[in-house]
Coordinates of C-alpha atoms in Angstrom, one line a residue:
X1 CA -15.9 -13.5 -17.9
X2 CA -15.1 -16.8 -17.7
X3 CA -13.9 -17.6 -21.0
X4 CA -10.9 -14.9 -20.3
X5 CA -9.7 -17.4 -17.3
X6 CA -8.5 -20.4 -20.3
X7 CA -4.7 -19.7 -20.4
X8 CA -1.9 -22.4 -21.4
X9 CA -1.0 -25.0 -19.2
X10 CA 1.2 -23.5 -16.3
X11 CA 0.1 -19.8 -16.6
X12 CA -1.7 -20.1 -13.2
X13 CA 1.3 -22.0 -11.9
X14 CA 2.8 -19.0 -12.5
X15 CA 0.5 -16.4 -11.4
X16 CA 0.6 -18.1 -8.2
X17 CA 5.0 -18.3 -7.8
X18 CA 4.5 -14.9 -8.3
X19 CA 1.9 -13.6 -6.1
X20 CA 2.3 -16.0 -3.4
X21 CA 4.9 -14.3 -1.9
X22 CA 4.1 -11.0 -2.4
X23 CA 0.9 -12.3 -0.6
X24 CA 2.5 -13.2 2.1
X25 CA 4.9 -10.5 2.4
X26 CA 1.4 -8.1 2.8
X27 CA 0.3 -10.1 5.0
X28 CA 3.5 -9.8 7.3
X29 CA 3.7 -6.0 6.3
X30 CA -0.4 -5.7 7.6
X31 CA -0.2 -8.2 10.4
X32 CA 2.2 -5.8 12.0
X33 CA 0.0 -2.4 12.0
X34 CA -2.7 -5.0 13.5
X35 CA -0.6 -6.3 16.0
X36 CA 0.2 -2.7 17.0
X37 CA -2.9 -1.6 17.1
X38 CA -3.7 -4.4 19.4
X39 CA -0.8 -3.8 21.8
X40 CA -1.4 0.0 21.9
X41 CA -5.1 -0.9 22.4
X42 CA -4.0 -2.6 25.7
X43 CA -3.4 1.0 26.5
X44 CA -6.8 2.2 26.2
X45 CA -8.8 3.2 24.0
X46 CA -7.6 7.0 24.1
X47 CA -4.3 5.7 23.4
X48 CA -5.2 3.7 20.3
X49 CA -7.5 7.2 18.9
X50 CA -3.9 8.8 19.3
X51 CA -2.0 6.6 17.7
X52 CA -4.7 6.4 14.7
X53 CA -4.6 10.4 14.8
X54 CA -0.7 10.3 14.6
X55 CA -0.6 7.7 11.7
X56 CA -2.7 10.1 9.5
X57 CA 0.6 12.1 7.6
X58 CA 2.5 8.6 8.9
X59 CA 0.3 7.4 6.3
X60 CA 1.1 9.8 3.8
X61 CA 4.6 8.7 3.9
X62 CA 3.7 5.2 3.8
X63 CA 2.2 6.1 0.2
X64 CA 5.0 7.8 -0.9
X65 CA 7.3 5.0 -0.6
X66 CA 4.8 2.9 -2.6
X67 CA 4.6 5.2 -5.0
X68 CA 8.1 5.1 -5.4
X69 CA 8.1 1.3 -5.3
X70 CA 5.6 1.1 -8.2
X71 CA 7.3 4.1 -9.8
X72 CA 10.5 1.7 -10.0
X73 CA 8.5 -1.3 -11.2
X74 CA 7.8 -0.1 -14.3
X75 CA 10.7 0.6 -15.4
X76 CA 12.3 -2.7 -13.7
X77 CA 9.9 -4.7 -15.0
X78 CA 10.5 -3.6 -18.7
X79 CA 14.4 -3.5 -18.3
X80 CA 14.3 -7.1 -17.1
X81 CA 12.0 -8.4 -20.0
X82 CA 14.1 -6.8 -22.3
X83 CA 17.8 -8.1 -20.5
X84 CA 19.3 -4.7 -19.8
X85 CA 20.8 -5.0 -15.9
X86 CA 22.3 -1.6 -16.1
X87 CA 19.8 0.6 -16.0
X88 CA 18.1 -1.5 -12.9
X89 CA 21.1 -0.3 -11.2
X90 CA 20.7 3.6 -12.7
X91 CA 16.7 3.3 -12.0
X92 CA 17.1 1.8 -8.8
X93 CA 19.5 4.9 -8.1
X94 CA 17.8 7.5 -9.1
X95 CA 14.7 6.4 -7.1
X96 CA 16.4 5.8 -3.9
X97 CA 17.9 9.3 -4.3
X98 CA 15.2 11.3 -5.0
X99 CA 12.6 8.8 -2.3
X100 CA 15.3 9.0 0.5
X101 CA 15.5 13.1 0.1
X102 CA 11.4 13.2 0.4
X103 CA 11.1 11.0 3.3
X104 CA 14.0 12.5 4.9
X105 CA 12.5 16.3 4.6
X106 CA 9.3 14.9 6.3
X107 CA 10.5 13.2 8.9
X108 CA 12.1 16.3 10.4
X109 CA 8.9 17.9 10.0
X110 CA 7.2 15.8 12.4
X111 CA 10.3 15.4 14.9
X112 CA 10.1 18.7 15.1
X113 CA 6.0 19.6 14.6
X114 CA 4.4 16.5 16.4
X115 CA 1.9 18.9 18.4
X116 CA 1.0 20.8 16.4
X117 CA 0.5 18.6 12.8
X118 CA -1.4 16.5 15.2
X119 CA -3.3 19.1 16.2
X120 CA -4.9 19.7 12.8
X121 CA -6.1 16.4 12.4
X122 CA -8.7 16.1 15.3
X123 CA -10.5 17.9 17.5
X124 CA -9.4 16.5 20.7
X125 CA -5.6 17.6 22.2
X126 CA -5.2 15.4 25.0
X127 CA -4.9 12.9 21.5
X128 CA -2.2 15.3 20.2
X129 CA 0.2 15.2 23.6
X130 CA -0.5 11.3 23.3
X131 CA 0.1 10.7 20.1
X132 CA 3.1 13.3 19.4
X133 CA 6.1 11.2 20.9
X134 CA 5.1 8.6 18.1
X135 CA 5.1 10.7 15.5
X136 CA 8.6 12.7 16.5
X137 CA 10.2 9.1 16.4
X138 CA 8.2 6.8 13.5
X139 CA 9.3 9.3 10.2
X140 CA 12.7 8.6 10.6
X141 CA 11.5 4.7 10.0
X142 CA 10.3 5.5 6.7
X143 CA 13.7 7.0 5.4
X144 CA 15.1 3.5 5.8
X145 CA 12.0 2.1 4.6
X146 CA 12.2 3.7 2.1
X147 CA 15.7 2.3 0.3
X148 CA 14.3 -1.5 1.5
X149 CA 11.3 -1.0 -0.1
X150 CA 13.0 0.1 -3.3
X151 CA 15.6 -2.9 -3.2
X152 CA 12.6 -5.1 -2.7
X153 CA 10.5 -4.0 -5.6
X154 CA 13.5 -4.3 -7.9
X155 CA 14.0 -7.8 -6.5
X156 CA 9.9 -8.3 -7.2
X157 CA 9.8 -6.5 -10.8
X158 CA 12.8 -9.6 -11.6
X159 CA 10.5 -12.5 -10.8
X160 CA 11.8 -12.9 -7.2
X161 CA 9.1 -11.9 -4.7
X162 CA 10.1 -14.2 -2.2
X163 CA 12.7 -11.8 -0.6
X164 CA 10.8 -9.3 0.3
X165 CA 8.7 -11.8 1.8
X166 CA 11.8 -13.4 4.0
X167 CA 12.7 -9.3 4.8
X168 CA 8.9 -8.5 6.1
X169 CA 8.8 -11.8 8.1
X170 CA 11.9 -11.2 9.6
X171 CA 11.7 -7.3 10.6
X172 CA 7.7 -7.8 12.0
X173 CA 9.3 -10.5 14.4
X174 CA 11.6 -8.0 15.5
X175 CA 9.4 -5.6 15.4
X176 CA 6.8 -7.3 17.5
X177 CA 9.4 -8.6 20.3
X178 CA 10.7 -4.9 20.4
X179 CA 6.8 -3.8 20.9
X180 CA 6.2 -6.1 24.0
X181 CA 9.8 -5.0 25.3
X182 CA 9.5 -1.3 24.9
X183 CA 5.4 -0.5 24.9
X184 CA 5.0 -2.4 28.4
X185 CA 8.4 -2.6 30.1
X186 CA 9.6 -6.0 30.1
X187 CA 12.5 -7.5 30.3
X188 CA 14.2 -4.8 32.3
X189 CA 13.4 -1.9 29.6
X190 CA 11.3 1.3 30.6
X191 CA 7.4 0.9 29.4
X192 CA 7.8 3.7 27.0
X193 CA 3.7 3.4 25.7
X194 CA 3.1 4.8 22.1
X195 CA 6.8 6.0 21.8
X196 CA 7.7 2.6 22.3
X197 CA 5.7 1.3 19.1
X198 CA 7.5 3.8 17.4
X199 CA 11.1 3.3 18.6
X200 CA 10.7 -0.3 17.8
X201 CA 9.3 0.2 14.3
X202 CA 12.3 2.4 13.7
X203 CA 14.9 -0.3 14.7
X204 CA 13.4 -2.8 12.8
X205 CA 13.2 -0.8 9.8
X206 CA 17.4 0.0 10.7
X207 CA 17.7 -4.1 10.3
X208 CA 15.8 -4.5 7.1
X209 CA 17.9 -1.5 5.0
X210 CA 21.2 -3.3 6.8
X211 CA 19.7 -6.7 5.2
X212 CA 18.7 -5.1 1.9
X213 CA 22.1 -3.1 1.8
X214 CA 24.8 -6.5 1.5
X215 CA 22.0 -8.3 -0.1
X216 CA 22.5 -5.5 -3.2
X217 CA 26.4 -5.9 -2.9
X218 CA 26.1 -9.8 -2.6
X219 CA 23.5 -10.6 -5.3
X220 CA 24.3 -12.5 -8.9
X221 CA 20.9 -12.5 -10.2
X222 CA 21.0 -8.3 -10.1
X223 CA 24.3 -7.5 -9.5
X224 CA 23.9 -4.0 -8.1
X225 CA 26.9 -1.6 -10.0
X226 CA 27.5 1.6 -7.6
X227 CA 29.6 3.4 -10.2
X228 CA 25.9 3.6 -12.0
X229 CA 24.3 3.3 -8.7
X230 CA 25.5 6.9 -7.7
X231 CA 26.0 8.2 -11.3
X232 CA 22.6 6.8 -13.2
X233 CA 22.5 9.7 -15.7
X234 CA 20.6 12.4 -17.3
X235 CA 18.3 10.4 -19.5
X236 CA 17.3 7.8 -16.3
X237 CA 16.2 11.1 -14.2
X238 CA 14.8 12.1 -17.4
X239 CA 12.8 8.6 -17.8
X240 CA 12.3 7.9 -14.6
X241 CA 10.9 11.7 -13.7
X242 CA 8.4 11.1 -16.8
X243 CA 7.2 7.4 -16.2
X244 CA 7.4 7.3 -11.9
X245 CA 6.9 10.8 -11.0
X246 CA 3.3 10.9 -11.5
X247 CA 3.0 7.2 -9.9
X248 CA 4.6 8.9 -7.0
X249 CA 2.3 12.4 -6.6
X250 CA -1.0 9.8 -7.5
X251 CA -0.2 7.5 -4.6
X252 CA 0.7 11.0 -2.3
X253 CA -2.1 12.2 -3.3
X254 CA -4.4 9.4 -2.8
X255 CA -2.5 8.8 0.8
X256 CA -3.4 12.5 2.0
X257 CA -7.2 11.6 0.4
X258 CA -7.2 8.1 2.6
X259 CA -5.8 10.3 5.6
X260 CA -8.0 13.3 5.1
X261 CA -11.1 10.1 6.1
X262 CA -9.5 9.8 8.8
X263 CA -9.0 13.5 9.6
X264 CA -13.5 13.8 8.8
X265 CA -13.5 10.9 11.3
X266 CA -11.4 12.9 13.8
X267 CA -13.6 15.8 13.7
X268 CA -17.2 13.8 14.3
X269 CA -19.4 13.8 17.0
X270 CA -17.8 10.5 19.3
X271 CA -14.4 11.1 17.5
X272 CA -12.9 8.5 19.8
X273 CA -15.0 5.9 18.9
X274 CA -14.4 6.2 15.5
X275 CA -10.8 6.6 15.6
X276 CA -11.1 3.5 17.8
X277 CA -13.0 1.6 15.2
X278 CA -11.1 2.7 12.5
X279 CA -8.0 1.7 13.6
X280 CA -8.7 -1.5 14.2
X281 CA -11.2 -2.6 10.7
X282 CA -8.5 -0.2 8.5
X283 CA -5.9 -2.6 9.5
X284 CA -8.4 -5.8 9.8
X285 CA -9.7 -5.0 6.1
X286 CA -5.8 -4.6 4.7
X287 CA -5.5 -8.3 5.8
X288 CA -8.2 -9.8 3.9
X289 CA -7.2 -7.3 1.1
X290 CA -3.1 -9.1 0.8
X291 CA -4.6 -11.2 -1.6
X292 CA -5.1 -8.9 -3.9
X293 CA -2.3 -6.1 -3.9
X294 CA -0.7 -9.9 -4.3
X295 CA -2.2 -10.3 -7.2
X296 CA -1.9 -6.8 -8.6
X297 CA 1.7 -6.7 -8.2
X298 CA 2.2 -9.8 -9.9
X299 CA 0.0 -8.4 -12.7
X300 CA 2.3 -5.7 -13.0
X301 CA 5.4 -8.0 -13.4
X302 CA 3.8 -10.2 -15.7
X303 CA 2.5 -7.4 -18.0
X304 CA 5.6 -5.1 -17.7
X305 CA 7.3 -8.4 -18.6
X306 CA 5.3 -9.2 -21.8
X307 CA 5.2 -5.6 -22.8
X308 CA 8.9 -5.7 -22.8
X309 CA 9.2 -8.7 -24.7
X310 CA 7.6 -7.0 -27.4
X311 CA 4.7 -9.7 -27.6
X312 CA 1.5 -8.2 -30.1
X313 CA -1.1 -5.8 -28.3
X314 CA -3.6 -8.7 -28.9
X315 CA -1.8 -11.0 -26.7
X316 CA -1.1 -8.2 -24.1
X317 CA -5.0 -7.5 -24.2
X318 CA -5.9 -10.7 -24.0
X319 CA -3.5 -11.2 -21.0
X320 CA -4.6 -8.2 -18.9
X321 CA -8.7 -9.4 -19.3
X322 CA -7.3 -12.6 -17.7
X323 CA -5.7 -11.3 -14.7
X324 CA -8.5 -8.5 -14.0
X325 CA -11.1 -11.0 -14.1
X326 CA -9.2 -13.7 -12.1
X327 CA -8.6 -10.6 -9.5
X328 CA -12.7 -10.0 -9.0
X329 CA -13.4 -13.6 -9.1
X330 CA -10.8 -14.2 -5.8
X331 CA -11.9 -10.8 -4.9
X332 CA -15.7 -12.1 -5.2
X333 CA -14.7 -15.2 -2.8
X334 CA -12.9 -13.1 -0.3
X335 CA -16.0 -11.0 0.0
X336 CA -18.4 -13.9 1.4
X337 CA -15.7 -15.4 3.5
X338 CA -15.1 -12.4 5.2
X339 CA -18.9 -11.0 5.5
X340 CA -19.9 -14.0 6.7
X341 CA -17.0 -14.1 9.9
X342 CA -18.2 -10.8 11.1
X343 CA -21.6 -12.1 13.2
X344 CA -19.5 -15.2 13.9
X345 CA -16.2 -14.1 14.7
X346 CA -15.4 -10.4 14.9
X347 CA -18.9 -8.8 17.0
X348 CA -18.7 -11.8 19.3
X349 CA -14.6 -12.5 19.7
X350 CA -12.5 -9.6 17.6
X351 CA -13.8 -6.2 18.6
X352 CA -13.6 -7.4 22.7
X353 CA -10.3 -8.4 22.1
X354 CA -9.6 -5.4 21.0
X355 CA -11.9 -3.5 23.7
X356 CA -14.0 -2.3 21.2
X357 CA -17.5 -2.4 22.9
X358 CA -20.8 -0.4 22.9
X359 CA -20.5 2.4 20.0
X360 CA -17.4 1.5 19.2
X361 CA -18.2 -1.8 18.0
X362 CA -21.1 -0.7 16.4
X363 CA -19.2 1.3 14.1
X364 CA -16.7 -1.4 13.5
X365 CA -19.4 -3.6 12.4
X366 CA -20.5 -0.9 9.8
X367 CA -17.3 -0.3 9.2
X368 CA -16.6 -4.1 8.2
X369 CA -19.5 -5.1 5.9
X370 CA -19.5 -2.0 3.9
X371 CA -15.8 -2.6 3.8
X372 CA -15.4 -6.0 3.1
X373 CA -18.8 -6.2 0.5
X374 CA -16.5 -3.7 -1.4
X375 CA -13.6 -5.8 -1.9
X376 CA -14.4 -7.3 -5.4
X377 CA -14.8 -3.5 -6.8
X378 CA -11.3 -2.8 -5.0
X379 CA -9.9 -5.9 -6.3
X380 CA -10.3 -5.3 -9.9
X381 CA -9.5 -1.4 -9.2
X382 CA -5.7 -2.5 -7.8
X383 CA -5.0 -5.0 -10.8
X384 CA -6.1 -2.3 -13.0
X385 CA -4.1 0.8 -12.2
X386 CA -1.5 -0.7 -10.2
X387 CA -0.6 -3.8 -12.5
X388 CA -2.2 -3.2 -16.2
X389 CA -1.6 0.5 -16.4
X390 CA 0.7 1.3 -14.4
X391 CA 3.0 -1.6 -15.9
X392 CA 2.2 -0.2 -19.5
X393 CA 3.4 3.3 -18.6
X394 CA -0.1 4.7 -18.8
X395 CA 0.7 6.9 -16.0
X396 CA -1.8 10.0 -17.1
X397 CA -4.7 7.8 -16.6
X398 CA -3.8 5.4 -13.7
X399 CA -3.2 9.0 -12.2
X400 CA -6.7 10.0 -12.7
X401 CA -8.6 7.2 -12.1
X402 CA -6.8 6.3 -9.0
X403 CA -7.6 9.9 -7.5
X404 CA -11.0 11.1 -9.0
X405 CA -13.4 8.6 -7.9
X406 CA -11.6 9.8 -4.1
X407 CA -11.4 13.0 -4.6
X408 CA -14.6 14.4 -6.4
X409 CA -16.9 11.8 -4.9
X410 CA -15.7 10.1 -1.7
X411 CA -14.4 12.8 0.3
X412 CA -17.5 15.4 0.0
X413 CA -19.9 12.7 0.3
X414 CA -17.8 11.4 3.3
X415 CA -17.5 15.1 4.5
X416 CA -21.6 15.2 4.2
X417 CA -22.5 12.3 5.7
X418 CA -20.5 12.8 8.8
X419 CA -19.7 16.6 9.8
X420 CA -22.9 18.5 7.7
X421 CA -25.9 15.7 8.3
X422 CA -24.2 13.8 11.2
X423 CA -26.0 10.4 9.6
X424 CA -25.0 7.0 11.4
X425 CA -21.9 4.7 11.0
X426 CA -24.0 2.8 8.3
X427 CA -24.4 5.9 6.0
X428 CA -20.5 6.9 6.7
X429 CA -19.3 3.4 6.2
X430 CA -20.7 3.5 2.8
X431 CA -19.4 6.8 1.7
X432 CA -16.1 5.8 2.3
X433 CA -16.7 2.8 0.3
X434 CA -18.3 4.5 -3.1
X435 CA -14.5 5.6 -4.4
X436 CA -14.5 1.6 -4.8
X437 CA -17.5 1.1 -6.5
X438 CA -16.8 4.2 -8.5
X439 CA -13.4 3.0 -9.9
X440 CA -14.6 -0.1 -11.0
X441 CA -16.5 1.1 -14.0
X442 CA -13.8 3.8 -15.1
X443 CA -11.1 1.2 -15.2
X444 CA -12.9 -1.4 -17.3
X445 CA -13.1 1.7 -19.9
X446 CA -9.4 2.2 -19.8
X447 CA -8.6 -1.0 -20.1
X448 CA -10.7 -1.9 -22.6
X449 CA -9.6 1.0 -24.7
X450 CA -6.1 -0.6 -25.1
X451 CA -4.5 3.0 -25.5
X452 CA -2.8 2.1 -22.0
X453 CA -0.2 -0.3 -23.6
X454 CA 3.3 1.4 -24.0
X455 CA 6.7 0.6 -24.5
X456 CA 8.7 2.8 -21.5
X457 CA 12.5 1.6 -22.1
X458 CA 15.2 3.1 -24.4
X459 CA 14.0 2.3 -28.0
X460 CA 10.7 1.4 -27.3
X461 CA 8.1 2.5 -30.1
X462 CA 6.0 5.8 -28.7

């Protein structure tokens, strides 16, 4: 492994300008849904169950715009390696077209449904009449997430992650202010409880599109062109409907997957214990996970990149085995930091904080080692489909490695564990873990094969 980590001098110099900010930008982006969850937990613990029940198709949507995001990227990332501004501004148009239509026809499904999606999800209702004035109000967030999120992965996919990073930071300061104002009353506004976490995400969301929108009329690096904006043409649907389109169903796909655990864990036994538990060690995990959907999406720019600049498949192979391997090895380090901190800091400090006591917290602690021991398989799993592959248009194959392991193994074994043989938290916190270790393996045969490497722009070779 080690001898794949030798690059030229200033390669990790690099690596780092790149993922640094896109770091930090996840961290901001996953600090927020953790400082939700502990405002809302303030609440009660009923009140956090609902939210986590409500966030279930909210989640959904989520993936979608990432889907979309990534989608983009590859065909950014290729464009800008190869020069050619104008169809960044076609791509970038026919994505926000097509994503803003999606999350738009959603959204009024749950403003007008919020009962009664909610209802499917668990098996308690007094969560559902909690939980449904979030979800009438928090879709309509995601249609202006949407468009920002697009901007900002054009802005990443042309070496300049740093802006979505400054967008994040600002909109989760926002976003938080609004929550204390509008979740508890202060300041003279009504304490609107859950609806208030989701009137304020939707405001912030409002500021970052405004931001994003005379950013993309302002810019010089990637001057945005609205005649080709609004017109991108037949052959960029074309491209972008056979290169993005199945990024976009894989991550909707794998969303309602994700969601559908949390549905399994909605239907248990002490549902509100592990909806509790959930909530909080999904978001905690995603947090010690930044640095490496960091990493993976600089992977994806750097490969896209190289791909584009037509360098030899030897150079590209030899590339990829560097950042995978770099990926498990701050993937491995991540892992003992963060299994270590749970007897010292989250059982004794976290889970209180977050009134997580009894039951609860015993299912968070499963919940947390399984979870975190895991993050070495998930780190090479992200670098692999969403950076290698994905950046060299292997979209068949990202597609089906990204969903099988979750689909044909986690989710029945998940479903087992926890409705059919009712085992413990430790048995269920390991099912949900095995699409991880299951991936691992699979994407080290795709990579290796080097049939993943393809040239996605006008001209390239087939």
């Amino acid at each position: 492994m080690f001898q794949f980590l030798r690059r030229e001098p200033g390669f990790y110099k690099r690596l780092l300008q790149l993922s640094l900010p896109m770091i930090l930008q996840n961290l901001i982006t996953f600090s927020l849904g953790l400082i939700d969850t502990f405002m809302v937990s303030r609440l009660g613990n009923a009140e956090m169950a609902a939210v986590t029940t409500a966030n279930v198709p909210v989640f959904l949507l989520t993936s979608i715009v990432f889907g979309f995001q990534s989608g983009l990227g590859i065909l950014v990332s290729q464009y800008w390696g190869k020069g050619d501004e104008k169809s960044v501004s076609r791509a970038l148009g026919v994505s926000a077209l097509l994503g803003s239509a999606v999350t738009l026809i959603l959204a009024l499904l749950f403003f007008c449904f919020p009962v009664s999606i909610m209802d499917c999800l668990s098996n308690r209702h007094d969560l559902s009449l909690l939980g449904g004035p979030y979800l009438r109000v928090i879709g309509f967030s995601y249609v202006f997430n949407m468009l920002s999120s697009l901007y900002v992965s054009v802005q990443r996919s042309v070496e300049n992650p740093a802006f979505g990073m400054k967008l994040f930071g600002f909109s989760t300061i926002l976003n938080t202010g609004l929550n204390y104002l509008l979740i508890f009353g202060r300041g003279g506004f009504p304490a609107l409880g859950v609806a208030g976490a989701a009137i304020a995400t939707l405001l912030a969301r409002v500021s970052e599109f405004l931001i994003c929108a005379v950013c993309a009329l302002r810019s010089r690096t990637i001057p945005l062109e609205l005649g080709l904006f609004f017109r991108p043409g037949l052959d960029m649907t074309r491209r972008f409907v056979k290169y993005a389109s199945p990024v976009v169903l894989s991550e909707t796909a794998w969303g309602l997957g994700n969601s559908l655990v949390t549905v399994i864990l909605g239907y248990t036994a002490h549902s509100v214990e592990m909806l509790a538990a959930n909530a909080v060690m999904g978001n905690l995990t995603r947090v010690f996970l930044v640095v490496c959907f960091g990493l993976g999406a600089a992977t994806a720019v750097i490969a896209g990149k190289a791909i584009g600049e037509g360098q030899s498949r030897e150079k590209i192979m030899d590339l990829s085995r560097t950042l995978l391997w770099f990926a498990v090895l701050v993937g491995t380090i991540l892992a003992v930091i963060s299994v270590a901190l749970v007897p010292l800091v989250f059982v004794p400090a976290v889970f209180p904080a977050f009134k997580l006591y009894g039951l609860s917290a015993e299912i968070a602690t499963a919940l947390a080692v399984m979870g975190f021991a895991a993050i070495p398989f998930h780190a090479y799993a992200i670098s692999a489909v969403v950076g290698v592959l994905r950046a060299g248009g292997d979209v068949f194959w990202s597609t089906v490695l990204d969903l099988a392991p979750q689909w044909v193994i986690c989710l029945p074994v998940t479903a087992l564990a926890a409705l059919v043989f009712q085992l413990g938290c430790w048995p269920i916190a390991f099912a949900i873990q095995l699409e991880h270790l299951v991936k691992f393996p699979l994407c080290l045969w795709r990579v290796r094969s080097g049939k993943w490497i393809n040239d996605v722009t006008e001209g390239g070779k087939p």
